């Protein structure tokens, strides 16, 4: 899952980026409001973490503009301003949640998981398809009750397919949701990862969980 962090305090931004990457998210950072708005409008994110007081363009204006453009990406406002009125204005402008600085990173992670659950098939942190189980909090994967060791990128691809199970996901969409902005993975990198995933997940099983839809993309079907 890919997250945009709009935060002008470099220390805070790099702390968040590092912490999120340790949780297998891929993260883009914008250090001012203009860049933040550009990225939010042009890239595909699963979630945006938005500071309010920013150079060039404040967080609330960014939020307003992306909602006017019908971009429904969930937004968590992260700011030192935490009066009741600030929270109300933020939520009314279209934020999904609000966290006041200083914040606990554990709480931020829990809120991110809760928001991603809303748009997903999962009702807790466990996603199932047949005998394949993915624990999005512990980042663990099991098939037929046997734990499977995945690299962070393999995990990220599987997580995206599982969160969108029963839907065909194109290679482009997959790479958009697991790589940062300046990374060009090339066309066949996704296929290479899918092959590695199949070796770990499907090898030795009659039922193949990861299906290729020729000319379109990949699908995990829950049936
Ligand atoms: Ca700020």
PDB file of C-alpha atoms and ligand atoms in Angstrom:
ATOM      1  CA  UNK A   1       0.000   0.000   0.000  1.00  0.00           C
ATOM      2  CA  UNK A   2       1.272   3.425  -0.915  1.00  0.00           C
ATOM      3  CA  UNK A   3       1.089   6.468   1.351  1.00  0.00           C
ATOM      4  CA  UNK A   4       1.721  10.166   0.740  1.00  0.00           C
ATOM      5  CA  UNK A   5       3.089  12.158   3.681  1.00  0.00           C
ATOM      6  CA  UNK A   6       2.750  15.953   3.368  1.00  0.00           C
ATOM      7  CA  UNK A   7       4.853  17.428   6.162  1.00  0.00           C
ATOM      8  CA  UNK A   8       7.280  20.356   6.124  1.00  0.00           C
ATOM      9  CA  UNK A   9       9.182  19.438   9.284  1.00  0.00           C
ATOM     10  CA  UNK A  10      11.934  17.289   7.794  1.00  0.00           C
ATOM     11  CA  UNK A  11      12.622  15.397  11.016  1.00  0.00           C
ATOM     12  CA  UNK A  12       8.983  14.465  11.529  1.00  0.00           C
ATOM     13  CA  UNK A  13       8.585  13.559   7.849  1.00  0.00           C
ATOM     14  CA  UNK A  14      11.585  11.244   7.794  1.00  0.00           C
ATOM     15  CA  UNK A  15      10.554   9.671  11.108  1.00  0.00           C
ATOM     16  CA  UNK A  16       7.115   8.861   9.662  1.00  0.00           C
ATOM     17  CA  UNK A  17       8.546   7.643   6.340  1.00  0.00           C
ATOM     18  CA  UNK A  18      11.050   5.356   8.024  1.00  0.00           C
ATOM     19  CA  UNK A  19       8.455   3.977  10.435  1.00  0.00           C
ATOM     20  CA  UNK A  20       5.920   3.319   7.685  1.00  0.00           C
ATOM     21  CA  UNK A  21       8.505   1.642   5.460  1.00  0.00           C
ATOM     22  CA  UNK A  22       9.337  -0.710   8.315  1.00  0.00           C
ATOM     23  CA  UNK A  23       5.650  -1.688   8.159  1.00  0.00           C
ATOM     24  CA  UNK A  24       5.989  -2.490   4.422  1.00  0.00           C
ATOM     25  CA  UNK A  25       4.202   0.627   3.159  1.00  0.00           C
ATOM     26  CA  UNK A  26       5.815   2.533   0.317  1.00  0.00           C
ATOM     27  CA  UNK A  27       5.993   6.231   1.078  1.00  0.00           C
ATOM     28  CA  UNK A  28       6.322   9.497  -0.838  1.00  0.00           C
ATOM     29  CA  UNK A  29       7.054  12.684   1.093  1.00  0.00           C
ATOM     30  CA  UNK A  30       6.159  16.235   0.049  1.00  0.00           C
ATOM     31  CA  UNK A  31       7.772  19.019   2.092  1.00  0.00           C
ATOM     32  CA  UNK A  32       5.403  21.802   1.048  1.00  0.00           C
ATOM     33  CA  UNK A  33       1.756  22.268   0.184  1.00  0.00           C
ATOM     34  CA  UNK A  34       2.208  22.799  -3.548  1.00  0.00           C
ATOM     35  CA  UNK A  35       4.180  19.618  -4.066  1.00  0.00           C
ATOM     36  CA  UNK A  36       1.770  17.757  -1.796  1.00  0.00           C
ATOM     37  CA  UNK A  37      -1.218  18.839  -3.866  1.00  0.00           C
ATOM     38  CA  UNK A  38       0.542  17.947  -7.143  1.00  0.00           C
ATOM     39  CA  UNK A  39       1.377  14.446  -5.934  1.00  0.00           C
ATOM     40  CA  UNK A  40      -2.093  13.906  -4.458  1.00  0.00           C
ATOM     41  CA  UNK A  41      -3.664  14.888  -7.792  1.00  0.00           C
ATOM     42  CA  UNK A  42      -1.312  12.987 -10.089  1.00  0.00           C
ATOM     43  CA  UNK A  43      -0.409   9.768  -8.257  1.00  0.00           C
ATOM     44  CA  UNK A  44      -2.439   6.887  -6.889  1.00  0.00           C
ATOM     45  CA  UNK A  45      -2.289   6.645  -3.111  1.00  0.00           C
ATOM     46  CA  UNK A  46      -4.044   4.384  -0.661  1.00  0.00           C
ATOM     47  CA  UNK A  47      -3.829   7.013   2.076  1.00  0.00           C
ATOM     48  CA  UNK A  48      -2.583  10.578   2.661  1.00  0.00           C
ATOM     49  CA  UNK A  49      -1.125  11.907   5.916  1.00  0.00           C
ATOM     50  CA  UNK A  50      -1.536  15.654   5.850  1.00  0.00           C
ATOM     51  CA  UNK A  51      -0.028  18.366   8.034  1.00  0.00           C
ATOM     52  CA  UNK A  52      -2.094  21.578   8.242  1.00  0.00           C
ATOM     53  CA  UNK A  53       0.461  24.384   8.452  1.00  0.00           C
ATOM     54  CA  UNK A  54       2.597  24.120   5.327  1.00  0.00           C
ATOM     55  CA  UNK A  55       4.576  26.472   3.065  1.00  0.00           C
ATOM     56  CA  UNK A  56       2.849  27.703  -0.142  1.00  0.00           C
ATOM     57  CA  UNK A  57      -0.462  25.980   0.497  1.00  0.00           C
ATOM     58  CA  UNK A  58      -2.060  24.919   3.770  1.00  0.00           C
ATOM     59  CA  UNK A  59      -3.388  21.444   4.454  1.00  0.00           C
ATOM     60  CA  UNK A  60      -7.063  22.392   4.527  1.00  0.00           C
ATOM     61  CA  UNK A  61      -6.818  24.001   1.058  1.00  0.00           C
ATOM     62  CA  UNK A  62      -5.129  20.863  -0.258  1.00  0.00           C
ATOM     63  CA  UNK A  63      -7.859  18.708   1.238  1.00  0.00           C
ATOM     64  CA  UNK A  64     -10.564  20.927  -0.240  1.00  0.00           C
ATOM     65  CA  UNK A  65      -9.007  20.807  -3.706  1.00  0.00           C
ATOM     66  CA  UNK A  66      -8.503  17.071  -3.841  1.00  0.00           C
ATOM     67  CA  UNK A  67     -12.079  16.461  -2.675  1.00  0.00           C
ATOM     68  CA  UNK A  68     -13.336  18.920  -5.310  1.00  0.00           C
ATOM     69  CA  UNK A  69     -11.425  16.860  -7.876  1.00  0.00           C
ATOM     70  CA  UNK A  70     -13.391  13.830  -6.614  1.00  0.00           C
ATOM     71  CA  UNK A  71     -10.296  12.141  -5.240  1.00  0.00           C
ATOM     72  CA  UNK A  72     -11.571  10.022  -2.390  1.00  0.00           C
ATOM     73  CA  UNK A  73      -8.229   8.822  -1.002  1.00  0.00           C
ATOM     74  CA  UNK A  74      -8.510   8.601   2.795  1.00  0.00           C
ATOM     75  CA  UNK A  75      -6.812  11.494   4.608  1.00  0.00           C
ATOM     76  CA  UNK A  76      -5.467  11.615   8.155  1.00  0.00           C
ATOM     77  CA  UNK A  77      -4.740  15.139   9.336  1.00  0.00           C
ATOM     78  CA  UNK A  78      -1.648  15.320  11.508  1.00  0.00           C
ATOM     79  CA  UNK A  79      -1.051  18.625  13.190  1.00  0.00           C
ATOM     80  CA  UNK A  80      -0.150  20.556  16.298  1.00  0.00           C
ATOM     81  CA  UNK A  81      -3.447  22.443  16.065  1.00  0.00           C
ATOM     82  CA  UNK A  82      -5.842  20.376  18.069  1.00  0.00           C
ATOM     83  CA  UNK A  83      -8.625  22.584  19.230  1.00  0.00           C
ATOM     84  CA  UNK A  84     -12.094  21.141  18.833  1.00  0.00           C
ATOM     85  CA  UNK A  85     -12.858  23.677  16.092  1.00  0.00           C
ATOM     86  CA  UNK A  86      -9.771  22.618  14.083  1.00  0.00           C
ATOM     87  CA  UNK A  87     -10.848  18.990  14.287  1.00  0.00           C
ATOM     88  CA  UNK A  88     -14.411  19.794  13.241  1.00  0.00           C
ATOM     89  CA  UNK A  89     -13.244  21.906  10.289  1.00  0.00           C
ATOM     90  CA  UNK A  90     -10.797  19.212   9.172  1.00  0.00           C
ATOM     91  CA  UNK A  91     -13.363  16.437   9.321  1.00  0.00           C
ATOM     92  CA  UNK A  92     -16.028  18.568   7.642  1.00  0.00           C
ATOM     93  CA  UNK A  93     -13.628  19.405   4.821  1.00  0.00           C
ATOM     94  CA  UNK A  94     -13.311  15.695   4.086  1.00  0.00           C
ATOM     95  CA  UNK A  95     -10.628  14.267   6.352  1.00  0.00           C
ATOM     96  CA  UNK A  96     -11.195  10.717   7.573  1.00  0.00           C
ATOM     97  CA  UNK A  97      -9.324  11.071  10.824  1.00  0.00           C
ATOM     98  CA  UNK A  98      -7.348  13.535  12.889  1.00  0.00           C
ATOM     99  CA  UNK A  99      -4.259  13.028  15.026  1.00  0.00           C
ATOM    100  CA  UNK A 100      -2.680  15.749  17.185  1.00  0.00           C
ATOM    101  CA  UNK A 101       1.086  16.180  17.540  1.00  0.00           C
ATOM    102  CA  UNK A 102       2.892  14.910  19.463  1.00  0.00           C
ATOM    103  CA  UNK A 103       1.444  11.551  18.556  1.00  0.00           C
ATOM    104  CA  UNK A 104       2.340   7.967  19.277  1.00  0.00           C
ATOM    105  CA  UNK A 105       3.508   6.094  16.197  1.00  0.00           C
ATOM    106  CA  UNK A 106       1.654   2.980  17.341  1.00  0.00           C
ATOM    107  CA  UNK A 107      -1.566   4.991  17.357  1.00  0.00           C
ATOM    108  CA  UNK A 108      -0.885   6.365  13.873  1.00  0.00           C
ATOM    109  CA  UNK A 109      -0.333   2.810  12.590  1.00  0.00           C
ATOM    110  CA  UNK A 110      -3.537   1.572  14.216  1.00  0.00           C
ATOM    111  CA  UNK A 111      -5.509   4.450  12.670  1.00  0.00           C
ATOM    112  CA  UNK A 112      -4.016   3.734   9.246  1.00  0.00           C
ATOM    113  CA  UNK A 113      -5.001   0.076   9.545  1.00  0.00           C
ATOM    114  CA  UNK A 114      -8.511   1.031  10.668  1.00  0.00           C
ATOM    115  CA  UNK A 115      -8.991   3.365   7.680  1.00  0.00           C
ATOM    116  CA  UNK A 116      -7.608   0.862   5.172  1.00  0.00           C
ATOM    117  CA  UNK A 117     -10.011  -1.737   6.585  1.00  0.00           C
ATOM    118  CA  UNK A 118     -12.990   0.475   5.740  1.00  0.00           C
ATOM    119  CA  UNK A 119     -12.222   0.285   2.033  1.00  0.00           C
ATOM    120  CA  UNK A 120     -11.360  -3.363   2.123  1.00  0.00           C
ATOM    121  CA  UNK A 121     -13.028  -6.732   2.459  1.00  0.00           C
ATOM    122  CA  UNK A 122     -11.438  -7.356   5.853  1.00  0.00           C
ATOM    123  CA  UNK A 123     -13.213  -6.715   9.129  1.00  0.00           C
ATOM    124  CA  UNK A 124     -10.154  -7.203  11.302  1.00  0.00           C
ATOM    125  CA  UNK A 125      -6.502  -7.349  10.321  1.00  0.00           C
ATOM    126  CA  UNK A 126      -6.878 -10.790   8.762  1.00  0.00           C
ATOM    127  CA  UNK A 127      -7.645 -11.238   5.047  1.00  0.00           C
ATOM    128  CA  UNK A 128      -8.568 -14.698   3.775  1.00  0.00           C
ATOM    129  CA  UNK A 129      -8.899 -16.285   0.380  1.00  0.00           C
ATOM    130  CA  UNK A 130      -9.472 -20.010   0.612  1.00  0.00           C
ATOM    131  CA  UNK A 131      -6.696 -21.460   2.770  1.00  0.00           C
ATOM    132  CA  UNK A 132      -4.478 -18.431   2.180  1.00  0.00           C
ATOM    133  CA  UNK A 133      -4.371 -16.054   5.159  1.00  0.00           C
ATOM    134  CA  UNK A 134      -2.698 -12.671   5.407  1.00  0.00           C
ATOM    135  CA  UNK A 135      -2.223 -10.883   8.732  1.00  0.00           C
ATOM    136  CA  UNK A 136      -1.879  -7.190   7.874  1.00  0.00           C
ATOM    137  CA  UNK A 137      -0.749  -6.224  11.362  1.00  0.00           C
ATOM    138  CA  UNK A 138       1.967  -8.847  11.859  1.00  0.00           C
ATOM    139  CA  UNK A 139       2.761  -9.002   8.107  1.00  0.00           C
ATOM    140  CA  UNK A 140       2.520 -12.763   8.188  1.00  0.00           C
ATOM    141  CA  UNK A 141       1.218 -15.080   5.497  1.00  0.00           C
ATOM    142  CA  UNK A 142      -0.071 -18.618   5.915  1.00  0.00           C
ATOM    143  CA  UNK A 143      -1.193 -21.217   3.437  1.00  0.00           C
ATOM    144  CA  UNK A 144      -2.916 -24.280   4.815  1.00  0.00           C
ATOM    145  CA  UNK A 145      -1.753 -23.159   8.301  1.00  0.00           C
ATOM    146  CA  UNK A 146       1.919 -23.165   7.299  1.00  0.00           C
ATOM    147  CA  UNK A 147       3.696 -19.830   7.563  1.00  0.00           C
ATOM    148  CA  UNK A 148       5.301 -18.570   4.346  1.00  0.00           C
ATOM    149  CA  UNK A 149       8.309 -16.241   4.473  1.00  0.00           C
ATOM    150  CA  UNK A 150       8.023 -13.359   2.011  1.00  0.00           C
ATOM    151  CA  UNK A 151      10.277 -10.414   1.247  1.00  0.00           C
ATOM    152  CA  UNK A 152       8.740  -6.956   1.870  1.00  0.00           C
ATOM    153  CA  UNK A 153       7.972  -6.393  -1.823  1.00  0.00           C
ATOM    154  CA  UNK A 154       6.499  -9.876  -2.268  1.00  0.00           C
ATOM    155  CA  UNK A 155       4.362  -9.217   0.778  1.00  0.00           C
ATOM    156  CA  UNK A 156       3.281  -5.806  -0.550  1.00  0.00           C
ATOM    157  CA  UNK A 157       2.141  -7.304  -3.857  1.00  0.00           C
ATOM    158  CA  UNK A 158       0.275 -10.129  -2.162  1.00  0.00           C
ATOM    159  CA  UNK A 159      -1.347  -7.706   0.273  1.00  0.00           C
ATOM    160  CA  UNK A 160      -2.603  -5.491  -2.542  1.00  0.00           C
ATOM    161  CA  UNK A 161      -4.022  -8.476  -4.440  1.00  0.00           C
ATOM    162  CA  UNK A 162      -5.643  -9.845  -1.271  1.00  0.00           C
ATOM    163  CA  UNK A 163      -7.179  -6.503  -0.298  1.00  0.00           C
ATOM    164  CA  UNK A 164      -8.663  -6.394  -3.788  1.00  0.00           C
ATOM    165  CA  UNK A 165      -9.511 -10.062  -4.040  1.00  0.00           C
ATOM    166  CA  UNK A 166     -11.985 -11.089  -6.738  1.00  0.00           C
ATOM    167  CA  UNK A 167     -10.882  -8.107  -8.813  1.00  0.00           C
ATOM    168  CA  UNK A 168      -8.400  -8.230 -11.676  1.00  0.00           C
ATOM    169  CA  UNK A 169      -5.460  -5.932 -10.950  1.00  0.00           C
ATOM    170  CA  UNK A 170      -3.268  -4.711 -13.798  1.00  0.00           C
ATOM    171  CA  UNK A 171       0.535  -4.673 -13.616  1.00  0.00           C
ATOM    172  CA  UNK A 172       0.464  -0.870 -13.816  1.00  0.00           C
ATOM    173  CA  UNK A 173      -1.927  -0.585 -10.900  1.00  0.00           C
ATOM    174  CA  UNK A 174       0.135  -3.037  -8.862  1.00  0.00           C
ATOM    175  CA  UNK A 175       3.348  -1.111  -9.409  1.00  0.00           C
ATOM    176  CA  UNK A 176       1.592   2.213  -8.706  1.00  0.00           C
ATOM    177  CA  UNK A 177       0.496   0.934  -5.322  1.00  0.00           C
ATOM    178  CA  UNK A 178       3.734  -0.660  -4.190  1.00  0.00           C
ATOM    179  CA  UNK A 179       6.440   1.706  -5.477  1.00  0.00           C
ATOM    180  CA  UNK A 180       7.346   5.279  -4.593  1.00  0.00           C
ATOM    181  CA  UNK A 181       7.108   8.137  -7.056  1.00  0.00           C
ATOM    182  CA  UNK A 182      10.618   8.212  -8.521  1.00  0.00           C
ATOM    183  CA  UNK A 183      10.949   4.486  -8.852  1.00  0.00           C
ATOM    184  CA  UNK A 184      10.503   3.062 -12.313  1.00  0.00           C
ATOM    185  CA  UNK A 185      10.208  -0.677 -11.857  1.00  0.00           C
ATOM    186  CA  UNK A 186      10.136  -1.485 -15.560  1.00  0.00           C
ATOM    187  CA  UNK A 187       7.506  -3.680 -17.069  1.00  0.00           C
ATOM    188  CA  UNK A 188       8.632  -7.159 -16.185  1.00  0.00           C
ATOM    189  CA  UNK A 189       9.596  -6.609 -12.544  1.00  0.00           C
ATOM    190  CA  UNK A 190       6.039  -7.275 -11.378  1.00  0.00           C
ATOM    191  CA  UNK A 191       6.016 -10.545 -13.331  1.00  0.00           C
ATOM    192  CA  UNK A 192       9.263 -11.577 -11.681  1.00  0.00           C
ATOM    193  CA  UNK A 193       7.764 -10.946  -8.224  1.00  0.00           C
ATOM    194  CA  UNK A 194       4.581 -12.813  -9.158  1.00  0.00           C
ATOM    195  CA  UNK A 195       6.661 -15.819 -10.189  1.00  0.00           C
ATOM    196  CA  UNK A 196       8.512 -15.746  -6.883  1.00  0.00           C
ATOM    197  CA  UNK A 197       5.211 -15.461  -5.013  1.00  0.00           C
ATOM    198  CA  UNK A 198       3.772 -18.411  -6.919  1.00  0.00           C
ATOM    199  CA  UNK A 199       6.795 -20.508  -6.025  1.00  0.00           C
ATOM    200  CA  UNK A 200       6.213 -19.787  -2.361  1.00  0.00           C
ATOM    201  CA  UNK A 201       2.421 -19.861  -2.241  1.00  0.00           C
ATOM    202  CA  UNK A 202       1.116 -22.121  -4.977  1.00  0.00           C
ATOM    203  CA  UNK A 203       3.875 -24.659  -5.543  1.00  0.00           C
ATOM    204  CA  UNK A 204       2.715 -28.122  -4.524  1.00  0.00           C
ATOM    205  CA  UNK A 205      -0.939 -27.119  -4.305  1.00  0.00           C
ATOM    206  CA  UNK A 206      -3.562 -28.170  -6.794  1.00  0.00           C
ATOM    207  CA  UNK A 207      -5.454 -24.909  -6.436  1.00  0.00           C
ATOM    208  CA  UNK A 208      -3.434 -21.960  -7.753  1.00  0.00           C
ATOM    209  CA  UNK A 209      -4.299 -18.834  -5.769  1.00  0.00           C
ATOM    210  CA  UNK A 210      -2.672 -16.296  -8.095  1.00  0.00           C
ATOM    211  CA  UNK A 211      -4.294 -16.360 -11.499  1.00  0.00           C
ATOM    212  CA  UNK A 212      -3.068 -14.604 -14.599  1.00  0.00           C
ATOM    213  CA  UNK A 213      -5.734 -12.936 -16.700  1.00  0.00           C
ATOM    214  CA  UNK A 214      -4.052 -12.745 -20.065  1.00  0.00           C
ATOM    215  CA  UNK A 215      -3.564  -9.218 -21.336  1.00  0.00           C
ATOM    216  CA  UNK A 216      -5.163  -7.720 -18.221  1.00  0.00           C
ATOM    217  CA  UNK A 217      -3.366  -8.592 -14.995  1.00  0.00           C
ATOM    218  CA  UNK A 218      -3.616 -10.764 -11.913  1.00  0.00           C
ATOM    219  CA  UNK A 219      -6.405 -12.008  -9.719  1.00  0.00           C
ATOM    220  CA  UNK A 220      -6.814 -13.773  -6.404  1.00  0.00           C
ATOM    221  CA  UNK A 221     -10.196 -15.386  -6.291  1.00  0.00           C
ATOM    222  CA  UNK A 222     -11.922 -16.336  -3.064  1.00  0.00           C
ATOM    223  CA  UNK A 223     -14.165 -19.282  -3.827  1.00  0.00           C
TER     224      UNK A 223
HETATM  225 CA1  LIG B   1       3.842  22.203   9.524  1.00  0.00          CA
END
